[in-house]
Coordinates of C-alpha atoms in Angstrom, one line a residue:
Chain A
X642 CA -1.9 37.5 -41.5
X643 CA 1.0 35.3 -41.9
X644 CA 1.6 35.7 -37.7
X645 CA -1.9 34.4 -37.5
X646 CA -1.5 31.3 -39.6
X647 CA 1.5 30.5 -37.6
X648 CA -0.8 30.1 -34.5
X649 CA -3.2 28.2 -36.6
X650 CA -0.8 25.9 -37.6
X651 CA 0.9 25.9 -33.9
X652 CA -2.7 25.0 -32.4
X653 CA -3.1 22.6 -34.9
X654 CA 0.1 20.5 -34.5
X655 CA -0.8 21.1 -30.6
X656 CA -4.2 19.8 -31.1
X657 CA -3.0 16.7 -33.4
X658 CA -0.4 16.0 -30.7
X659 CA -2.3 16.0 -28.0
X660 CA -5.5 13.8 -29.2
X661 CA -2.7 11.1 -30.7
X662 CA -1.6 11.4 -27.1
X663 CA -4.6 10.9 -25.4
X664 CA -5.5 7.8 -27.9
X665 CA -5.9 4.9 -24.5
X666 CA -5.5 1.0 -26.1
X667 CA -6.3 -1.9 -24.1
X668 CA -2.7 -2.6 -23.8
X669 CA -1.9 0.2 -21.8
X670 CA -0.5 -0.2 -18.7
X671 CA -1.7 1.9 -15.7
X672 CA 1.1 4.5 -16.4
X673 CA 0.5 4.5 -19.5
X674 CA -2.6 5.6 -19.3
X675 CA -1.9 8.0 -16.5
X676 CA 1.0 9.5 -18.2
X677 CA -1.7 10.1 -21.7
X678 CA -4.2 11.4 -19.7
X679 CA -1.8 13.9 -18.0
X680 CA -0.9 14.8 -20.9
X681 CA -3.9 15.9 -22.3
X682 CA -4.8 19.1 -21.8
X683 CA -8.7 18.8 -22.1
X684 CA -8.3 16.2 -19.4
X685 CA -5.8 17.4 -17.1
X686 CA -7.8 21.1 -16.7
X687 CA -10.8 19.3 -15.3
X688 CA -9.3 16.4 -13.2
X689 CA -7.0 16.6 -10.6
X690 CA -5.3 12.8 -10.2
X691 CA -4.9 11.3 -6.6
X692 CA -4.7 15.1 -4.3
X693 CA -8.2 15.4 -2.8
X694 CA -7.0 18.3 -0.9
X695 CA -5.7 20.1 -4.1
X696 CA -9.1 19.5 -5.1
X697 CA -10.9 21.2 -1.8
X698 CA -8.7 24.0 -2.1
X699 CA -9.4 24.7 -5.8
X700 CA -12.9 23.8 -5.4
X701 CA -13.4 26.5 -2.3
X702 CA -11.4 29.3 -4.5
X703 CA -13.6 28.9 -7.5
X704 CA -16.6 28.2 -5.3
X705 CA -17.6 25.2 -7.9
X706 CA -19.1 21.8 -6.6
X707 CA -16.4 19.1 -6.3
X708 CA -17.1 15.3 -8.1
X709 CA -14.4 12.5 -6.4
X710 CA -14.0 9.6 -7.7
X711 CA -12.3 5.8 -6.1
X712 CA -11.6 3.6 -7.9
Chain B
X522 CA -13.7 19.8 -10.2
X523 CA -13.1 16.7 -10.8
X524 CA -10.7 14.4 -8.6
X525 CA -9.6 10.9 -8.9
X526 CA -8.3 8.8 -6.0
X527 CA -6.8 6.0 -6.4
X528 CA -5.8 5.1 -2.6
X529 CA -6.8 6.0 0.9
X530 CA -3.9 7.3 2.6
X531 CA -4.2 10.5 3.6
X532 CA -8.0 10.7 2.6
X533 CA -10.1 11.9 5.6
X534 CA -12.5 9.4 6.5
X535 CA -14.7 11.5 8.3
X536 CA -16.1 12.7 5.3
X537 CA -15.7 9.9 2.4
X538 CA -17.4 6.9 3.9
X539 CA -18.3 4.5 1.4
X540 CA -18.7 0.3 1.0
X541 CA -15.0 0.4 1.1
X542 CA -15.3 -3.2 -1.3
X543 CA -16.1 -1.6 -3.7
X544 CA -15.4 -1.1 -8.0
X545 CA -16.2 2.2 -8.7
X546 CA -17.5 5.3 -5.9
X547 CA -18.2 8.3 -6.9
X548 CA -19.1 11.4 -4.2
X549 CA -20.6 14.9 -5.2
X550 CA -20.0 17.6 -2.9
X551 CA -20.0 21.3 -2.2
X552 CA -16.8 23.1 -1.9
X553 CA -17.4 23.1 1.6
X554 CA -17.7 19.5 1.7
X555 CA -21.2 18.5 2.3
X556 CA -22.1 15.5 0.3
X557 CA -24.4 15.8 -2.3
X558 CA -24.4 12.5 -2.7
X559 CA -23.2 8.9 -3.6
X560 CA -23.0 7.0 -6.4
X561 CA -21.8 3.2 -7.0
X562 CA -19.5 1.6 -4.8
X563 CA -19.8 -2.6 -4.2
X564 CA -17.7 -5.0 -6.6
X565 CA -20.4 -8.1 -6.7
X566 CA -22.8 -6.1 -8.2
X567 CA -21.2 -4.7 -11.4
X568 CA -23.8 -6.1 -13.6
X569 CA -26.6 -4.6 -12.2
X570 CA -25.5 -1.7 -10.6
X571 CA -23.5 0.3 -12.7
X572 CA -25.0 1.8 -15.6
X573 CA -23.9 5.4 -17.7
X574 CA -27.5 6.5 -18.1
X575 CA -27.7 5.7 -14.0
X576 CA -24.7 8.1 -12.9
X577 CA -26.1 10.8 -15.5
X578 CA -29.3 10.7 -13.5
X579 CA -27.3 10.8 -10.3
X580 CA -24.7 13.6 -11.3
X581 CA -27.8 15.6 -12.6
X582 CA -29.8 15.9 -9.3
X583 CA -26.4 16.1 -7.5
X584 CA -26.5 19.4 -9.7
X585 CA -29.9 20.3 -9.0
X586 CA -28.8 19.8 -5.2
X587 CA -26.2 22.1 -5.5
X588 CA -28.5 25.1 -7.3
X589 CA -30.2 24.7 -3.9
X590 CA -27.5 25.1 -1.7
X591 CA -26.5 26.0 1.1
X592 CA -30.4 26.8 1.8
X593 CA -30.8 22.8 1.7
X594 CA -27.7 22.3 3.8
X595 CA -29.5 21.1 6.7
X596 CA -31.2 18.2 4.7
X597 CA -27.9 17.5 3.7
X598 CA -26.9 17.1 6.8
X599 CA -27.1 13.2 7.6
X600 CA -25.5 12.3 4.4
X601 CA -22.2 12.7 6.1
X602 CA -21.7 10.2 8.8
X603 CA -20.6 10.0 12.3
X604 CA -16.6 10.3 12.3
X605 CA -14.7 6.7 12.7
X606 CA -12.2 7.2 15.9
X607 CA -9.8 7.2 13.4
X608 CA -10.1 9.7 11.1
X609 CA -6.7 9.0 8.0
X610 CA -6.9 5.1 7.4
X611 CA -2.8 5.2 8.2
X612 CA -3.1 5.9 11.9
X613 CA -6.1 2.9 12.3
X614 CA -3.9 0.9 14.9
X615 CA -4.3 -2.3 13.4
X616 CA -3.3 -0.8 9.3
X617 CA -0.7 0.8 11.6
X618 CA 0.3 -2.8 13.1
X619 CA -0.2 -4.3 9.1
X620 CA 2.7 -1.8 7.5
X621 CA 4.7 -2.6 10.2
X622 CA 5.3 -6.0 9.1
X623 CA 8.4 -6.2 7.2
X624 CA 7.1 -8.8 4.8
X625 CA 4.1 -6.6 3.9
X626 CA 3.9 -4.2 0.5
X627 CA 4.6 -0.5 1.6
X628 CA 2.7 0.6 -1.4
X629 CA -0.9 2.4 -1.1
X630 CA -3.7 1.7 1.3
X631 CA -6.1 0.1 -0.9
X632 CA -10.1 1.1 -0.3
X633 CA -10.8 -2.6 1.3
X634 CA -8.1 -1.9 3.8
X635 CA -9.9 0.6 5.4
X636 CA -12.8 -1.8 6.6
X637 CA -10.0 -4.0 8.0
X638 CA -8.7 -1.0 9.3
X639 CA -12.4 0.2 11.1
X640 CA -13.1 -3.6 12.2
X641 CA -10.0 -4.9 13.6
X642 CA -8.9 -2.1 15.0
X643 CA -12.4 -2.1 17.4
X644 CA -11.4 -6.2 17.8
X645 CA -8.0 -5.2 19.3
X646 CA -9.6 -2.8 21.8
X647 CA -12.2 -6.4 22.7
X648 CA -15.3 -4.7 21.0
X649 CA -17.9 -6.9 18.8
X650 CA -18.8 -5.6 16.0
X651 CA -22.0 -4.0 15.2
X652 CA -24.0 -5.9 12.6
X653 CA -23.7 -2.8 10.3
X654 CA -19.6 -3.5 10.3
X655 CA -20.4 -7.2 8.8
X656 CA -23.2 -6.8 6.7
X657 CA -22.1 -3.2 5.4
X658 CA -24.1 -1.2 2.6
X659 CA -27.5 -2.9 2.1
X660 CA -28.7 -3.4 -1.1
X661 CA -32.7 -1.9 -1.3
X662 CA -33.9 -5.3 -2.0
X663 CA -32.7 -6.3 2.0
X664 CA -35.9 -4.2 2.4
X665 CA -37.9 -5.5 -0.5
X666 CA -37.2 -3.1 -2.9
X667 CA -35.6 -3.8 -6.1
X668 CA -34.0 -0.3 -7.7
X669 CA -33.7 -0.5 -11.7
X670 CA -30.1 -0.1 -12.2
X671 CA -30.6 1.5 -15.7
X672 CA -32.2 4.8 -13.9
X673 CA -30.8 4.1 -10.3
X674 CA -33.9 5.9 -8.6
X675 CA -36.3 4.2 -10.3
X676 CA -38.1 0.8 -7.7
X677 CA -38.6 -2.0 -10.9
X678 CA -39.8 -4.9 -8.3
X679 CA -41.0 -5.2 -4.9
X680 CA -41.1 -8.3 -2.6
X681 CA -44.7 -9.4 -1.4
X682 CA -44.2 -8.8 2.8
X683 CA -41.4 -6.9 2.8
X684 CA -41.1 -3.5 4.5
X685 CA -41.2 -2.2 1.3
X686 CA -44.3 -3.7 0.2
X687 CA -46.0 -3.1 3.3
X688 CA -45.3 0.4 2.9
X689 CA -47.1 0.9 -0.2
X690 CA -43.8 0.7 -2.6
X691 CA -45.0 -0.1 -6.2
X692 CA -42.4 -0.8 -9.1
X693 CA -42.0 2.3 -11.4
X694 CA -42.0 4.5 -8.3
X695 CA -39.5 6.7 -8.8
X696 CA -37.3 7.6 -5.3
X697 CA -36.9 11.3 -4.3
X698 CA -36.2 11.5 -0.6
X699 CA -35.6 8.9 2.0
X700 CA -35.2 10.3 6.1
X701 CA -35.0 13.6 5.0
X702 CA -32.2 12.9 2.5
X703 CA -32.5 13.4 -1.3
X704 CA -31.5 10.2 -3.4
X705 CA -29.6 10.8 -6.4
X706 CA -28.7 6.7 -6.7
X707 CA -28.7 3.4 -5.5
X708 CA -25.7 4.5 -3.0
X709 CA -27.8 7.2 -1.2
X710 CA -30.3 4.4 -0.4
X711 CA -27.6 2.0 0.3
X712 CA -26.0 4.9 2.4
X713 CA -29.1 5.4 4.5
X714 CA -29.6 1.4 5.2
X715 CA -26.4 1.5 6.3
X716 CA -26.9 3.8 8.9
X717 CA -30.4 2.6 9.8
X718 CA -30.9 0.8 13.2
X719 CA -32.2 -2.7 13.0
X720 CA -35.7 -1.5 14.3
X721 CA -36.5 1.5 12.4
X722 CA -38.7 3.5 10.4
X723 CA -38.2 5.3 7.0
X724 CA -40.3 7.9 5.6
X725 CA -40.0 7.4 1.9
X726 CA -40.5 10.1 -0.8
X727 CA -41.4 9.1 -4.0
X728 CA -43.4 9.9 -7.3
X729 CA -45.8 8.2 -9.2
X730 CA -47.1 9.3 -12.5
X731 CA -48.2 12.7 -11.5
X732 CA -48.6 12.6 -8.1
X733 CA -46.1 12.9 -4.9
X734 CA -46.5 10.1 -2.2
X735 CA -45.0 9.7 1.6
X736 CA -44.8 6.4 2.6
X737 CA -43.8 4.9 5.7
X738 CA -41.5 1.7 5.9
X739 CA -40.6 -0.5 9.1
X740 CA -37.5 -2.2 9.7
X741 CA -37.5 -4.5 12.8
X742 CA -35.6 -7.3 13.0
X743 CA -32.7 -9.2 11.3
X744 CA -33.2 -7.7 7.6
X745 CA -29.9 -6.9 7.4
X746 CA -28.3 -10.1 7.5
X747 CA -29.8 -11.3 5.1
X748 CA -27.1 -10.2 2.2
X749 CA -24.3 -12.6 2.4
X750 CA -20.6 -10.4 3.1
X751 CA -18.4 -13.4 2.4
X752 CA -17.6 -12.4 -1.3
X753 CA -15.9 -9.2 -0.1
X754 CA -11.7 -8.5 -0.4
X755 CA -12.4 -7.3 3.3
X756 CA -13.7 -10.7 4.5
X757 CA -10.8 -12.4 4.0
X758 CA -8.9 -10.9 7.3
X759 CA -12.6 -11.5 9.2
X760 CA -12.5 -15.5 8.6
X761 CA -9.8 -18.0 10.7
X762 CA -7.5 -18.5 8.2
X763 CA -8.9 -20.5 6.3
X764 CA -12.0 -19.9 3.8
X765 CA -15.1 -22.4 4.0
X766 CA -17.9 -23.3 2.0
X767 CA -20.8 -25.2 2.4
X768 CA -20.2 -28.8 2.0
X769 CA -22.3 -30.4 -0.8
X770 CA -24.3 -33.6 -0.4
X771 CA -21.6 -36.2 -0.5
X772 CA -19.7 -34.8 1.4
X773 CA -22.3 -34.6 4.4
X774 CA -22.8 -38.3 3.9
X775 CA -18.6 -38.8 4.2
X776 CA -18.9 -36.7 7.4
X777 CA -21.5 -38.6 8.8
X778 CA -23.8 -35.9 9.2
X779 CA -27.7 -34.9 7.6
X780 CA -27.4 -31.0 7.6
X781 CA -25.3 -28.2 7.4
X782 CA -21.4 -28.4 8.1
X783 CA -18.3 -26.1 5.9
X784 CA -16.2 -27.6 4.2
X785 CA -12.0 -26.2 4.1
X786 CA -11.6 -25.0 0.2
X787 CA -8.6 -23.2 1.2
X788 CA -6.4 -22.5 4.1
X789 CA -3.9 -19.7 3.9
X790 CA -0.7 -19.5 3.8
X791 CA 1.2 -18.4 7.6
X792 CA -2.6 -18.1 9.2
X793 CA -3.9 -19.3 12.2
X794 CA -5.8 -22.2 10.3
X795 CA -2.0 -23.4 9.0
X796 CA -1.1 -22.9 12.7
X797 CA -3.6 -24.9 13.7
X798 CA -3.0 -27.9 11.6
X799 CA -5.8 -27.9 9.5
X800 CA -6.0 -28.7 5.2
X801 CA -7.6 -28.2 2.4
X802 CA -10.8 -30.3 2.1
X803 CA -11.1 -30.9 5.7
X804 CA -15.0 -31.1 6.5
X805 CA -16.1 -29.0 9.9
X806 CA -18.8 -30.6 11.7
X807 CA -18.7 -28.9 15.0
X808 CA -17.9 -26.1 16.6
X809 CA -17.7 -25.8 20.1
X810 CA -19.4 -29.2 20.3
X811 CA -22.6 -28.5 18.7
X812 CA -23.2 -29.6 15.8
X813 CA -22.0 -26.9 13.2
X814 CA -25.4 -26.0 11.1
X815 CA -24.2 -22.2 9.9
X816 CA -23.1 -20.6 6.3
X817 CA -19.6 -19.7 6.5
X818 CA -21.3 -16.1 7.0
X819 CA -22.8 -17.0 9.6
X820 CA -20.1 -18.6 11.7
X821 CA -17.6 -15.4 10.9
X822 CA -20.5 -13.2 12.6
X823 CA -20.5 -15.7 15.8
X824 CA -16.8 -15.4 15.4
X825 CA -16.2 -11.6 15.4
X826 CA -19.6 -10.6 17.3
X827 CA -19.3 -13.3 20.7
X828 CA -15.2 -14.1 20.6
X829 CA -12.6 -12.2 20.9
X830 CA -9.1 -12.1 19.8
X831 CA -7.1 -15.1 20.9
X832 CA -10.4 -16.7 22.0
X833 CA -9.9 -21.0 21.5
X834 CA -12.3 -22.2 19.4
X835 CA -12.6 -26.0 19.0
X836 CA -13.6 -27.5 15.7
X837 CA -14.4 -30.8 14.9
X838 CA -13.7 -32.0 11.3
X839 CA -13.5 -34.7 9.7
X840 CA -10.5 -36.1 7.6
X841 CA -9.8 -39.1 5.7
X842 CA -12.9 -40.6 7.3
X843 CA -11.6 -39.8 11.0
X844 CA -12.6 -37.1 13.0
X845 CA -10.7 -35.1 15.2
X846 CA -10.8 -32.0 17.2
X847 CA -8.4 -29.4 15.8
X848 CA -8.4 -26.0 18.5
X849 CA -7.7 -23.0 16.7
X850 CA -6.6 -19.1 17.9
X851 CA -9.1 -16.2 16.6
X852 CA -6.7 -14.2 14.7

């Protein structure tokens, strides 16, 4: 019980971290913004930033349809 | 999986070819790379051709394409385009030539680099270029057809004599398949323009209300130049050295002249325009000498389709109420 509300409150602070992370304002620079993004973890699992062929590969192992963006 | 680029080095043009001006491009693929298809792309039109609800609509049939693949891989086929000679943007001879330059950035190769990179390259082997190089990525309205940004599929306005028009196109037809190819945006159609011959024909899938319709559109002759390219990032190594715009009434009269002529809004720094002696505000009214009567569009697609490089091009302006002949270089 008290091993489980340990990972709660782990998750939690994980959670908290993370979103305060991710929080983008106007004044952000580029790297800023990259570095917050990075850094979250519901981002960072789903996009890859600037390796196209990291991207092919990945997208060929898990046989899953590949979205690329320019900008 | 998604991917974000933010630079073309390294990236295999073969495969992502796009209106390299652009804001915003997105591709869908399969992991075996055929495209899905395109979405966005073009900087001047980020009012009316980027919209949420649009790329929703494109990223779901993208979807849908991909439940039907690789039976529809065939039909997917043309969506990729024929190979550039060069296929990474860093071994295009003349982007090559560019970051050899001491006193350029070594940083990224941005997207617009890569049409400098396709075009020049061709005018240092003495090529023209193909109209399709100038007056890239046709908007559907260069065939009459007016697409409804908000859905991106969706024809909200057609031109009376257009191709469109006389193909039977009505506004709230909704665009499935062009050539064989299904349309998930604006892009595909742009795509498909793009790669169209002057004089061709394009079978047209659409739906209205209920009902599925084939029609059949005819392009013949100059309907792709009718979209003006001098607003591109790109242009800007396409022009003399200098950038010209049309001059205004008063100016004409100054000149001497009743039509036409460019006036010199800006002449850059170290170009062949500084080279040649000319300034800002200097009014062209000649070229060659005739009379010069063309936008500054225009005159870049004499330039880069009948000169090439270090051709001499005489230009007669007017300055301070004299006129002069200034000869100038193509860069």
């Amino acid at each position: 019980m008290l091993r489980s509300r340990c990972f709660a409150t782990v998750a939690l602070a994980v959670f908290l971290t993370a979103s305060s992370a991710m929080r983008l304002t106007a004044d952000d620079k580029p790297a800023d913004r990259r570095a917050k993004v990075g850094d979250d973890p519901n981002i960072s699992s789903q996009w890859i930033y600037d390796d196209i062929p990291t991207a092919i590969a990945q997208a060929k192992r898990d046989n899953k349809p590949l979205l690329v963006v320019f900008r | 999986m998604c991917v974000r680029a933010v630079q073309m080095r390294g990236v295999d043009t073969s495969i992502f070819q796009f209106d390299f001006d652009l804001t915003f491009c997105a591709f869908f693929l399969s992991p075996d790379l055929t495209i899905y298809g395109r979405y966005g792309s073009r900087k001047d039109a980020t009012d009316t051709q980027f919209n949420i609800e649009a790329f929703k609509t494109a990223m779901s049939r993208a979807l849908d394409i991909h439940k039907g693949f690789p039976a529809n891989k065939a039909a997917l086929a043309p969506k990729t385009g024929k190979a550039y000679e060069w296929k990474l943007p860093e071994t295009m001879p003349s982007l090559e030539q560019m970051f050899r330059n001491p006193n350029f950035p070594k940083g990224c190769i941005h997207c617009h680099h890569v049409w400098r990179g396709v075009r020049r390259s061709m005018l240092m082997e003495k090529k023209p270029l193909p109209a399709n190089l100038l007056y890239t990525y046709p908007m559907p309205d260069a065939i009459g057809m007016t697409v409804d940004p908000a859905s991106g599929i969706k024809v909200s306005a057609v031109a009376a004599g257009t191709p469109a028009a006389k193909a039977g196109v009505l506004p709230g037809d909704t665009l499935e398949v062009i050539n064989g190819q299904p349309i998930v945006s604006i892009a595909d159609v742009q795509w498909i323009l793009q790669n169209s011959p002057d004089a061709a024909s394009l079978k047209i899938e659409v739906t209205r209300g209920a009902e599925r319709k084939t029609l059949t559109a005819t392009l013949a002759g100059e309907w792709r130049k009718a979209a003006d390219f001098t607003w591109r990032t790109s242009c800007g190594d396409l022009r003399l050295g200098m950038l010209m715009i049309a001059m205004s009434d008063d100016e004409r009269k100054t000149a001497g002249i009743k039509a036409g002529g460019l006036k010199v809004k800006n002449v850059y720094k170290n170009g062949a325009a500084t080279n040649a002696g000319f300034q800002n505000g200097d009014l062209v009214i000649g070229v060659n000498g005739q009379p010069m009567q063309a936008t500054e569009a225009e005159f870049l697609a004499y330039v880069r389709q009948k000169l090439t490089l270090g051709a001499k091009l005489k230009l007669t302006i007017v300055r301070g109420g004299k006129r002069q002949d200034i000869q100038v270089d193509v860069p």
